[in-house]
Each structure stands twice: as structure tokens, then as C-alpha cells.
PDB file of C-alpha atoms in Angstrom:
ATOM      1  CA  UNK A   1      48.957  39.723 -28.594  1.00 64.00           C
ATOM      2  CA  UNK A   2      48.260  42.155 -25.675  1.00 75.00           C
ATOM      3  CA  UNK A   3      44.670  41.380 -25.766  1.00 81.00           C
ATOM      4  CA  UNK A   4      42.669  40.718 -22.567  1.00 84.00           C
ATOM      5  CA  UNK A   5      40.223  37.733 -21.722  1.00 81.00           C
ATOM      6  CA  UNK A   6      37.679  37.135 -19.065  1.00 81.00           C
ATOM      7  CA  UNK A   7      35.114  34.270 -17.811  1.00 79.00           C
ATOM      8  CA  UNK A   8      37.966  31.928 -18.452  1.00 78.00           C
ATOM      9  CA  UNK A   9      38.122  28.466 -16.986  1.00 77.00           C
ATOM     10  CA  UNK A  10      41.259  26.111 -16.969  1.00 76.00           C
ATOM     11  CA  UNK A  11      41.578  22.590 -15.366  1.00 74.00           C
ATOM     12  CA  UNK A  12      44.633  21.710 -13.739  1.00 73.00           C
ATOM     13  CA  UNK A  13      45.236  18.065 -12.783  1.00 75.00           C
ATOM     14  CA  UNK A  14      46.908  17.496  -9.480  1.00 84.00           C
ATOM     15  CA  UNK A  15      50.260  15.254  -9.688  1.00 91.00           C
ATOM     16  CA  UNK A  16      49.218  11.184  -7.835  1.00 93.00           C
ATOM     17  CA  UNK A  17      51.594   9.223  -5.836  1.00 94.00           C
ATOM     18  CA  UNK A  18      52.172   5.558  -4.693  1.00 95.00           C
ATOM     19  CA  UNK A  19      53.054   3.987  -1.985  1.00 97.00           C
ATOM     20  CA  UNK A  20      52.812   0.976  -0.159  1.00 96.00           C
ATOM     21  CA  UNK A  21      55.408  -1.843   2.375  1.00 96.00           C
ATOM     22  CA  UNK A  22      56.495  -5.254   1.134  1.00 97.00           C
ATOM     23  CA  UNK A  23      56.598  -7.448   3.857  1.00 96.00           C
ATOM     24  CA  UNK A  24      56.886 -11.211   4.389  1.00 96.00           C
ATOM     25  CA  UNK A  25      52.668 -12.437   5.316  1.00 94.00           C
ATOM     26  CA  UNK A  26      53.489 -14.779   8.419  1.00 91.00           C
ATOM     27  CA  UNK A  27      50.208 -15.100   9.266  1.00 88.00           C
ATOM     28  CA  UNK A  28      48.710 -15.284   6.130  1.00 91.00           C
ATOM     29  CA  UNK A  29      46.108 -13.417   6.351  1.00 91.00           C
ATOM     30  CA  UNK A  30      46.861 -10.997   3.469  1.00 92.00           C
ATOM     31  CA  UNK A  31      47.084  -7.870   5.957  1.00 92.00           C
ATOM     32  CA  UNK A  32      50.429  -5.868   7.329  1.00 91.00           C
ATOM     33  CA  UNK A  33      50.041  -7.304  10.876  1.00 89.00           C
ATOM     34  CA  UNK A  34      53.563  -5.962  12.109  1.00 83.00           C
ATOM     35  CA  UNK A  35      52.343  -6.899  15.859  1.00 83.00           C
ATOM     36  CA  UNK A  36      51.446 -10.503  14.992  1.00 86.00           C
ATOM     37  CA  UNK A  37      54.265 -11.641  13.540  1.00 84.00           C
ATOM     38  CA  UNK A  38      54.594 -10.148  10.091  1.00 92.00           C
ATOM     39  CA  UNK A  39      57.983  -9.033   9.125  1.00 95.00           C
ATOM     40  CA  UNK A  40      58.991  -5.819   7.178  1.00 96.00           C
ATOM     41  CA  UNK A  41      61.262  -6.452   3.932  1.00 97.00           C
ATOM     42  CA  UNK A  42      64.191  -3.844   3.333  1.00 98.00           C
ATOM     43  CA  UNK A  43      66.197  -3.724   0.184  1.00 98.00           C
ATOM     44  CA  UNK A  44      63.428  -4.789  -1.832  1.00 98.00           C
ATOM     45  CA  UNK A  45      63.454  -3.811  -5.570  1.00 98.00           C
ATOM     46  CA  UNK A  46      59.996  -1.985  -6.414  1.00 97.00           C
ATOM     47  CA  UNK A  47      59.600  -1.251 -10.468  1.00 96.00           C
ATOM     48  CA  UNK A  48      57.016   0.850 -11.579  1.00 96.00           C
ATOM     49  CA  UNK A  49      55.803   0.280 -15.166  1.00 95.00           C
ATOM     50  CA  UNK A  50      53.495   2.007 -17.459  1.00 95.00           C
ATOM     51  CA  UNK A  51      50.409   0.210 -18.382  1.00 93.00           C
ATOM     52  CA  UNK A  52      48.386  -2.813 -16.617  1.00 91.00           C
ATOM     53  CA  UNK A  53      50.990  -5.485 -16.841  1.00 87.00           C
ATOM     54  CA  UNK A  54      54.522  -5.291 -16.193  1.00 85.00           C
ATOM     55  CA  UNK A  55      55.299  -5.599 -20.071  1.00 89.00           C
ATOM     56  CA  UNK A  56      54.655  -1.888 -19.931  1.00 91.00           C
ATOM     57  CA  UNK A  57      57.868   0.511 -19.972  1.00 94.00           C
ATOM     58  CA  UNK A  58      59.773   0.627 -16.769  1.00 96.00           C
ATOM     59  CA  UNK A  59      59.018   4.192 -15.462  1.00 94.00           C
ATOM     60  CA  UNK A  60      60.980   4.150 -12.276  1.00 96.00           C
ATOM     61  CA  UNK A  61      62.476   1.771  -9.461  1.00 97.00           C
ATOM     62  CA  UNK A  62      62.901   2.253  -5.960  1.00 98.00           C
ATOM     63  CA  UNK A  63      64.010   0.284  -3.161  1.00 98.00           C
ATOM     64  CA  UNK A  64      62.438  -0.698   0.369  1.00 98.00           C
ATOM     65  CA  UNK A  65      64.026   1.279   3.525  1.00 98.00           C
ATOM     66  CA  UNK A  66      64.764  -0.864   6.888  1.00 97.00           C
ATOM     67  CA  UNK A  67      60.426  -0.404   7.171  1.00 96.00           C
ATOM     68  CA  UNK A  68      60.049  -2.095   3.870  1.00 97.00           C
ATOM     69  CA  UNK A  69      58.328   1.248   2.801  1.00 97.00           C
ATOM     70  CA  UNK A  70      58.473   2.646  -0.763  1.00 98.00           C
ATOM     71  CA  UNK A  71      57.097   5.231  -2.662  1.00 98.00           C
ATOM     72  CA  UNK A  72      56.500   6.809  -6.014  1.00 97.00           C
ATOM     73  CA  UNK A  73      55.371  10.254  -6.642  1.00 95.00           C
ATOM     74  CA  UNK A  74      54.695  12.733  -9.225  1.00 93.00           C
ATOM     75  CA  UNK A  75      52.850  10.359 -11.017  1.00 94.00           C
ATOM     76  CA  UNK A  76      50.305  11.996 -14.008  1.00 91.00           C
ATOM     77  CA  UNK A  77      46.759  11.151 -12.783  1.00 89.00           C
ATOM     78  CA  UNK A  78      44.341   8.947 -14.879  1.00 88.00           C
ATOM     79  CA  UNK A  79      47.534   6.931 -16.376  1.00 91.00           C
ATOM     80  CA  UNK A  80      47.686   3.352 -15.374  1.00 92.00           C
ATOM     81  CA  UNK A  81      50.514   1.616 -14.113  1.00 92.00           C
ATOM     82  CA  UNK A  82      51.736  -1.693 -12.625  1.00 91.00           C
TER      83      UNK A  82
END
């Protein structure tokens, strides 16, 4: 205690985020075409679960706005999720 250091070096890892639209593919072309005839979804459920298949933990839910928009942030970087 009350001793000094110098020369030091600490990593900090910046918080990730997720977002995306659900949205009904009209067209099917596998693209958010919201001028050709793609249509937004609102009150979608979104779950977020830890791993790389939704057997994972559920971490968090959200749920589309009127743009079919969600998004999930804080998320710790280099963890994978579903």
C-alpha cells in the first residue's frame, strides 16, 4: 500500500451492441427493400441467448417498435450469442 508504479499497461474492452429490423421479405430477395414492397414488423419478440444456438441462457428480450427495429447493447465483446 501507498506504493507507486510506472510503465504500466491495462486493456480495457469496449462494451458491443446489436441491432438489426425484422421485416416480412416480399420480394424475396433476402434484403430490407422497404421501397419495393417489403414490410416492417412491430411487436415482434427478439430473445437474445448466450451461446451459438438458442439452447443457450436467455440473456435479454426486446420487442420491435412500429419500424420493426430492435436493439441490444452493453453486450461483453468476444462472447457469442444467438
Amino acid at each position: 500500500a501507498g506504493g507507486s508504479s510506472t510503465d504500466n499497461n491495462f486493456g480495457e474492452l469496449q462494451l458491443s451492441r446489436l441491432s438489426g429490423t425484422v421485416y416480412l421479405d416480399l420480394n424475396t430477395n433476402n434484403r430490407y427493400d422497404l421501397g419495393n414492397g417489403d414490410m416492417p414488423l412491430a411487436d415482434v419478440r427478439v430473445e437474445l441467448h448466450l451461446g451459438t444456438d438458442c439452447s443457450g441462457a436467455l440473456i435479454d428480450a426486446r420487442v420491435t417498435d412500429a419500424d420493426g427495429r430492435y436493439s441490444f447493447t452493453s453486450l461483453q465483446v468476444g462472447t457469442a450469442y444467438t
